DNA sequence: GACAAGATTCGCT
DNA sequence: GCGAATCTTGTCG
């Protein structure tokens, strides 16, 4: 039996429930024969319909957001502040522009490679906490925009670990004050017991 | 064609 | 706690 999560998993309708479920899943990349993997500890849900924080809200379709209208199971990567690559997973079915931002994970494999990519010598939470840091540690950047999350594309997810429901905290999302009332939605989820969380 | 702003991070005060 | 770094994208003229 395969541990790899199939595209159908990402095509669930409820992006908020999916964001919670993704905490504890394992994200793996394999670039240039360097494998890095980590257990996801923090996520945020973004919904195309009725969520001002989403890049694709009000059915806005541009070159950047176009990928979010695809069926779930592909990567949405974009450059923020000209510096940071942010990694999202597109969810739901076609023409529903939902996505989950992966904000932090706990290294499980290839720690040395992560440290090299981050330019760090000692292990500390910021190796892979925070969406920009995580992408850098995993080697993800905008050239992976639109890639299916399959083993053949060198970026995929596996079953990971089960986390007690009570250990997953939901809080307001981060850095989206421009979204007015939607900025208060508790659509950020993180593992209470992990040190690899961007903000508590 | 120009310009403002951003789902962030880090270093300094 | 605050501000700079840095560049793509979207919007407007």
mmCIF file of C-alpha atoms (C1' of nucleotides) in Angstrom:
data_model
loop_
_atom_site.group_PDB
_atom_site.id
_atom_site.type_symbol
_atom_site.label_atom_id
_atom_site.label_comp_id
_atom_site.label_asym_id
_atom_site.label_seq_id
_atom_site.Cartn_x
_atom_site.Cartn_y
_atom_site.Cartn_z
ATOM 1 C CA UNK A 1 0.000 0.000 0.000
ATOM 2 C CA UNK A 2 1.163 3.424 -0.819
ATOM 3 C CA UNK A 3 1.735 6.130 1.748
ATOM 4 C CA UNK A 4 1.664 8.835 -0.910
ATOM 5 C CA UNK A 5 -1.380 11.122 -0.768
ATOM 6 C CA UNK A 6 -3.291 11.010 -4.098
ATOM 7 C CA UNK A 7 -4.648 14.035 -5.947
ATOM 8 C CA UNK A 8 -8.156 13.082 -4.815
ATOM 9 C CA UNK A 9 -7.153 13.806 -1.213
ATOM 10 C CA UNK A 10 -6.512 17.456 -2.109
ATOM 11 C CA UNK A 11 -9.790 17.754 -3.969
ATOM 12 C CA UNK A 12 -11.926 17.698 -0.816
ATOM 13 C CA UNK A 13 -14.454 20.515 -0.754
ATOM 14 C CA UNK A 14 -13.772 21.978 2.665
ATOM 15 C CA UNK A 15 -10.416 23.764 2.494
ATOM 16 C CA UNK A 16 -10.551 24.719 6.180
ATOM 17 C CA UNK A 17 -11.020 21.110 7.300
ATOM 18 C CA UNK A 18 -8.278 20.065 4.904
ATOM 19 C CA UNK A 19 -5.869 22.644 6.307
ATOM 20 C CA UNK A 20 -6.411 21.155 9.762
ATOM 21 C CA UNK A 21 -5.990 17.637 8.429
ATOM 22 C CA UNK A 22 -2.690 18.535 6.748
ATOM 23 C CA UNK A 23 -1.066 19.178 10.128
ATOM 24 C CA UNK A 24 0.937 15.994 10.774
ATOM 25 C CA UNK A 25 1.258 15.054 7.103
ATOM 26 C CA UNK A 26 4.717 14.634 5.621
ATOM 27 C CA UNK A 27 6.072 16.849 2.851
ATOM 28 C CA UNK A 28 8.940 15.464 0.782
ATOM 29 C CA UNK A 29 11.060 16.993 -1.963
ATOM 30 C CA UNK A 30 13.785 15.364 -4.033
ATOM 31 C CA UNK A 31 15.841 17.867 -6.015
ATOM 32 C CA UNK A 32 19.285 17.097 -7.458
ATOM 33 C CA UNK A 33 19.283 13.758 -5.653
ATOM 34 C CA UNK A 34 18.904 15.519 -2.322
ATOM 35 C CA UNK A 35 15.891 14.328 -0.378
ATOM 36 C CA UNK A 36 14.403 16.535 2.325
ATOM 37 C CA UNK A 37 11.257 15.784 4.281
ATOM 38 C CA UNK A 38 9.356 17.170 7.218
ATOM 39 C CA UNK A 39 6.207 16.775 9.251
ATOM 40 C CA UNK A 40 3.860 19.713 8.654
ATOM 41 C CA UNK A 41 3.242 21.654 11.869
ATOM 42 C CA UNK A 42 1.453 24.801 10.681
ATOM 43 C CA UNK A 43 -0.968 25.633 7.846
ATOM 44 C CA UNK A 44 -3.406 28.338 6.762
ATOM 45 C CA UNK A 45 -6.533 27.990 4.620
ATOM 46 C CA UNK A 46 -7.373 30.459 1.845
ATOM 47 C CA UNK A 47 -10.714 30.280 0.092
ATOM 48 C CA UNK A 48 -11.417 31.749 -3.311
ATOM 49 C CA UNK A 49 -15.032 32.515 -2.553
ATOM 50 C CA UNK A 50 -15.867 34.915 0.276
ATOM 51 C CA UNK A 51 -12.342 35.371 1.624
ATOM 52 C CA UNK A 52 -10.737 38.748 1.034
ATOM 53 C CA UNK A 53 -7.321 37.438 2.049
ATOM 54 C CA UNK A 54 -7.180 35.046 -0.885
ATOM 55 C CA UNK A 55 -5.363 36.269 -3.991
ATOM 56 C CA UNK A 56 -8.214 34.850 -6.053
ATOM 57 C CA UNK A 57 -11.131 36.277 -4.101
ATOM 58 C CA UNK A 58 -14.184 37.570 -5.989
ATOM 59 C CA UNK A 59 -13.306 35.155 -8.754
ATOM 60 C CA UNK A 60 -10.293 37.191 -9.745
ATOM 61 C CA UNK A 61 -8.298 35.333 -12.338
ATOM 62 C CA UNK A 62 -4.852 36.579 -13.290
ATOM 63 C CA UNK A 63 -1.615 35.070 -14.465
ATOM 64 C CA UNK A 64 -0.577 34.504 -10.858
ATOM 65 C CA UNK A 65 -3.848 33.094 -9.509
ATOM 66 C CA UNK A 66 -4.760 31.065 -12.583
ATOM 67 C CA UNK A 67 -3.346 27.858 -11.096
ATOM 68 C CA UNK A 68 -5.710 28.040 -8.126
ATOM 69 C CA UNK A 69 -8.640 27.322 -10.416
ATOM 70 C CA UNK A 70 -7.171 23.961 -11.327
ATOM 71 C CA UNK A 71 -8.345 20.783 -9.588
ATOM 72 C CA UNK A 72 -6.595 20.237 -6.237
ATOM 73 C CA UNK A 73 -3.211 18.596 -5.935
ATOM 74 C CA UNK A 74 -0.890 21.084 -7.643
ATOM 75 C CA UNK A 75 1.574 23.578 -6.179
ATOM 76 C CA UNK A 76 0.956 27.325 -6.030
ATOM 77 C CA UNK A 77 4.259 29.075 -5.390
ATOM 78 C CA UNK A 78 4.729 32.795 -5.543
ATOM 79 C CA UNK A 79 7.318 35.379 -4.595
ATOM 80 C CA UNK A 80 6.486 37.639 -1.672
ATOM 81 C CA UNK A 81 8.268 40.931 -0.954
ATOM 82 C CA UNK A 82 10.638 40.052 -3.781
ATOM 83 C CA UNK A 83 12.502 37.742 -1.442
ATOM 84 C CA UNK A 84 10.471 34.849 -0.122
ATOM 85 C CA UNK A 85 8.956 31.945 -1.989
ATOM 86 C CA UNK A 86 5.684 30.854 -0.402
ATOM 87 C CA UNK A 87 4.473 27.308 -0.957
ATOM 88 C CA UNK A 88 0.748 26.556 -1.203
ATOM 89 C CA UNK A 89 -1.229 23.457 -2.098
ATOM 90 C CA UNK A 90 -4.172 24.037 -4.430
ATOM 91 C CA UNK A 91 -7.304 22.253 -3.188
ATOM 92 C CA UNK A 92 -10.931 21.587 -4.091
ATOM 93 C CA UNK A 93 -12.214 20.788 -7.577
ATOM 94 C CA UNK A 94 -11.845 22.749 -10.800
ATOM 95 C CA UNK A 95 -12.881 26.422 -10.705
ATOM 96 C CA UNK A 96 -12.844 26.601 -6.914
ATOM 97 C CA UNK A 97 -9.818 28.776 -6.139
ATOM 98 C CA UNK A 98 -8.927 27.355 -2.728
ATOM 99 C CA UNK A 99 -5.438 26.776 -1.371
ATOM 100 C CA UNK A 100 -3.577 25.854 1.800
ATOM 101 C CA UNK A 101 -0.423 27.753 2.724
ATOM 102 C CA UNK A 102 2.190 25.552 4.389
ATOM 103 C CA UNK A 103 3.772 27.746 7.061
ATOM 104 C CA UNK A 104 6.049 25.446 9.063
ATOM 105 C CA UNK A 105 7.301 21.889 9.395
ATOM 106 C CA UNK A 106 9.542 19.779 11.579
ATOM 107 C CA UNK A 107 12.557 18.292 9.737
ATOM 108 C CA UNK A 108 12.361 14.510 9.338
ATOM 109 C CA UNK A 109 14.978 13.794 6.690
ATOM 110 C CA UNK A 110 17.857 15.628 4.994
ATOM 111 C CA UNK A 111 18.444 18.031 7.863
ATOM 112 C CA UNK A 112 21.991 18.746 6.682
ATOM 113 C CA UNK A 113 20.699 19.770 3.255
ATOM 114 C CA UNK A 114 18.146 22.065 4.869
ATOM 115 C CA UNK A 115 20.830 23.740 6.969
ATOM 116 C CA UNK A 116 22.982 24.281 3.884
ATOM 117 C CA UNK A 117 20.104 25.819 1.933
ATOM 118 C CA UNK A 118 19.316 28.100 4.875
ATOM 119 C CA UNK A 119 22.927 29.048 5.521
ATOM 120 C CA UNK A 120 22.700 27.923 9.127
ATOM 121 C CA UNK A 121 25.123 25.783 11.118
ATOM 122 C CA UNK A 122 23.020 24.894 14.152
ATOM 123 C CA UNK A 123 19.586 23.313 14.350
ATOM 124 C CA UNK A 124 16.945 25.772 15.460
ATOM 125 C CA UNK A 125 13.225 26.154 14.757
ATOM 126 C CA UNK A 126 13.746 28.883 12.181
ATOM 127 C CA UNK A 127 15.347 26.315 9.879
ATOM 128 C CA UNK A 128 11.870 25.452 8.665
ATOM 129 C CA UNK A 129 9.383 27.653 10.547
ATOM 130 C CA UNK A 130 7.666 30.427 8.642
ATOM 131 C CA UNK A 131 6.515 30.058 5.027
ATOM 132 C CA UNK A 132 9.570 31.751 3.488
ATOM 133 C CA UNK A 133 12.029 29.753 5.562
ATOM 134 C CA UNK A 134 10.230 26.483 4.912
ATOM 135 C CA UNK A 135 10.333 26.920 1.145
ATOM 136 C CA UNK A 136 14.028 27.735 1.237
ATOM 137 C CA UNK A 137 14.820 24.721 3.424
ATOM 138 C CA UNK A 138 12.864 22.405 1.126
ATOM 139 C CA UNK A 139 14.370 23.940 -2.029
ATOM 140 C CA UNK A 140 10.984 25.070 -3.347
ATOM 141 C CA UNK A 141 10.775 28.148 -5.587
ATOM 142 C CA UNK A 142 8.662 29.689 -8.315
ATOM 143 C CA UNK A 143 9.841 27.248 -10.953
ATOM 144 C CA UNK A 144 7.681 24.690 -9.152
ATOM 145 C CA UNK A 145 4.568 26.805 -9.793
ATOM 146 C CA UNK A 146 1.817 24.538 -11.103
ATOM 147 C CA UNK A 147 3.668 21.274 -10.547
ATOM 148 C CA UNK A 148 1.459 18.304 -9.603
ATOM 149 C CA UNK A 149 2.248 16.945 -6.146
ATOM 150 C CA UNK A 150 3.453 13.582 -7.347
ATOM 151 C CA UNK A 151 6.566 11.585 -6.735
ATOM 152 C CA UNK A 152 7.483 11.860 -10.406
ATOM 153 C CA UNK A 153 7.652 15.648 -10.070
ATOM 154 C CA UNK A 154 10.011 15.367 -7.090
ATOM 155 C CA UNK A 155 7.590 16.998 -4.676
ATOM 156 C CA UNK A 156 4.885 15.071 -2.881
ATOM 157 C CA UNK A 157 3.106 14.364 0.423
ATOM 158 C CA UNK A 158 2.808 11.217 2.508
ATOM 159 C CA UNK A 159 0.580 10.077 5.314
ATOM 160 C CA UNK A 160 2.845 11.232 8.155
ATOM 161 C CA UNK A 161 1.633 10.971 11.740
ATOM 162 C CA UNK A 162 -1.701 11.191 13.498
ATOM 163 C CA UNK A 163 -2.058 14.160 15.823
ATOM 164 C CA UNK A 164 -4.641 14.343 18.584
ATOM 165 C CA UNK A 165 -7.461 16.676 17.676
ATOM 166 C CA UNK A 166 -6.978 18.570 20.931
ATOM 167 C CA UNK A 167 -3.336 19.321 20.095
ATOM 168 C CA UNK A 168 -4.203 21.217 16.934
ATOM 169 C CA UNK A 169 -4.842 24.865 17.734
ATOM 170 C CA UNK A 170 -6.744 27.205 15.430
ATOM 171 C CA UNK A 171 -5.885 30.902 15.391
ATOM 172 C CA UNK A 172 -6.175 33.994 13.231
ATOM 173 C CA UNK A 173 -4.093 34.012 10.084
ATOM 174 C CA UNK A 174 -0.878 36.015 9.906
ATOM 175 C CA UNK A 175 0.067 39.072 7.852
ATOM 176 C CA UNK A 176 -3.255 39.754 6.152
ATOM 177 C CA UNK A 177 -4.564 42.839 7.935
ATOM 178 C CA UNK A 178 -5.582 44.229 4.539
ATOM 179 C CA UNK A 179 -8.348 41.583 4.426
ATOM 180 C CA UNK A 180 -10.497 43.580 6.867
ATOM 181 C CA UNK A 181 -13.065 41.397 8.676
ATOM 182 C CA UNK A 182 -11.775 38.217 7.041
ATOM 183 C CA UNK A 183 -8.434 38.769 8.762
ATOM 184 C CA UNK A 184 -10.040 37.511 11.979
ATOM 185 C CA UNK A 185 -11.086 34.113 10.628
ATOM 186 C CA UNK A 186 -9.415 31.331 12.679
ATOM 187 C CA UNK A 187 -8.092 29.533 9.628
ATOM 188 C CA UNK A 188 -4.524 28.994 10.804
ATOM 189 C CA UNK A 189 -3.794 25.630 12.376
ATOM 190 C CA UNK A 190 -0.731 24.463 14.257
ATOM 191 C CA UNK A 191 0.493 21.612 16.412
ATOM 192 C CA UNK A 192 0.516 22.778 20.014
ATOM 193 C CA UNK A 193 3.312 20.392 20.950
ATOM 194 C CA UNK A 194 5.795 21.417 18.275
ATOM 195 C CA UNK A 195 8.534 24.021 18.571
ATOM 196 C CA UNK A 196 8.416 24.488 14.818
ATOM 197 C CA UNK A 197 5.622 27.072 14.708
ATOM 198 C CA UNK A 198 6.091 30.603 13.360
ATOM 199 C CA UNK A 199 3.881 32.518 15.814
ATOM 200 C CA UNK A 200 1.970 31.272 18.857
ATOM 201 C "C1'" DG B 1 4.887 52.381 -19.364
ATOM 202 C "C1'" DA B 2 4.965 53.735 -14.429
ATOM 203 C "C1'" DC B 3 3.974 52.930 -9.679
ATOM 204 C "C1'" DA B 4 2.371 51.077 -5.271
ATOM 205 C "C1'" DA B 5 2.082 47.210 -2.251
ATOM 206 C "C1'" DG B 6 2.674 42.642 -0.551
ATOM 207 C "C1'" DA B 7 0.047 35.390 2.773
ATOM 208 C "C1'" DT B 8 8.060 37.797 5.242
ATOM 209 C "C1'" DT B 9 12.415 37.761 7.529
ATOM 210 C "C1'" DC B 10 16.321 39.568 9.851
ATOM 211 C "C1'" DG B 11 19.078 42.766 12.265
ATOM 212 C "C1'" DC B 12 19.429 46.623 15.095
ATOM 213 C "C1'" DT B 13 17.655 49.765 18.762
ATOM 214 C "C1'" DG C 1 9.314 46.742 18.387
ATOM 215 C "C1'" DC C 2 10.620 48.916 13.894
ATOM 216 C "C1'" DG C 3 12.298 49.420 9.317
ATOM 217 C "C1'" DA C 4 14.836 47.870 5.270
ATOM 218 C "C1'" DA C 5 15.585 44.514 1.631
ATOM 219 C "C1'" DT C 6 13.870 43.450 -3.106
ATOM 220 C "C1'" DC C 7 11.027 42.271 -7.298
ATOM 221 C "C1'" DT C 8 6.809 40.416 -9.268
ATOM 222 C "C1'" DT C 9 2.233 41.391 -10.060
ATOM 223 C "C1'" DG C 10 -1.831 44.067 -10.705
ATOM 224 C "C1'" DT C 11 -3.862 48.383 -11.657
ATOM 225 C "C1'" DC C 12 -4.125 52.701 -13.675
ATOM 226 C "C1'" DG C 13 -3.035 56.303 -17.171
#
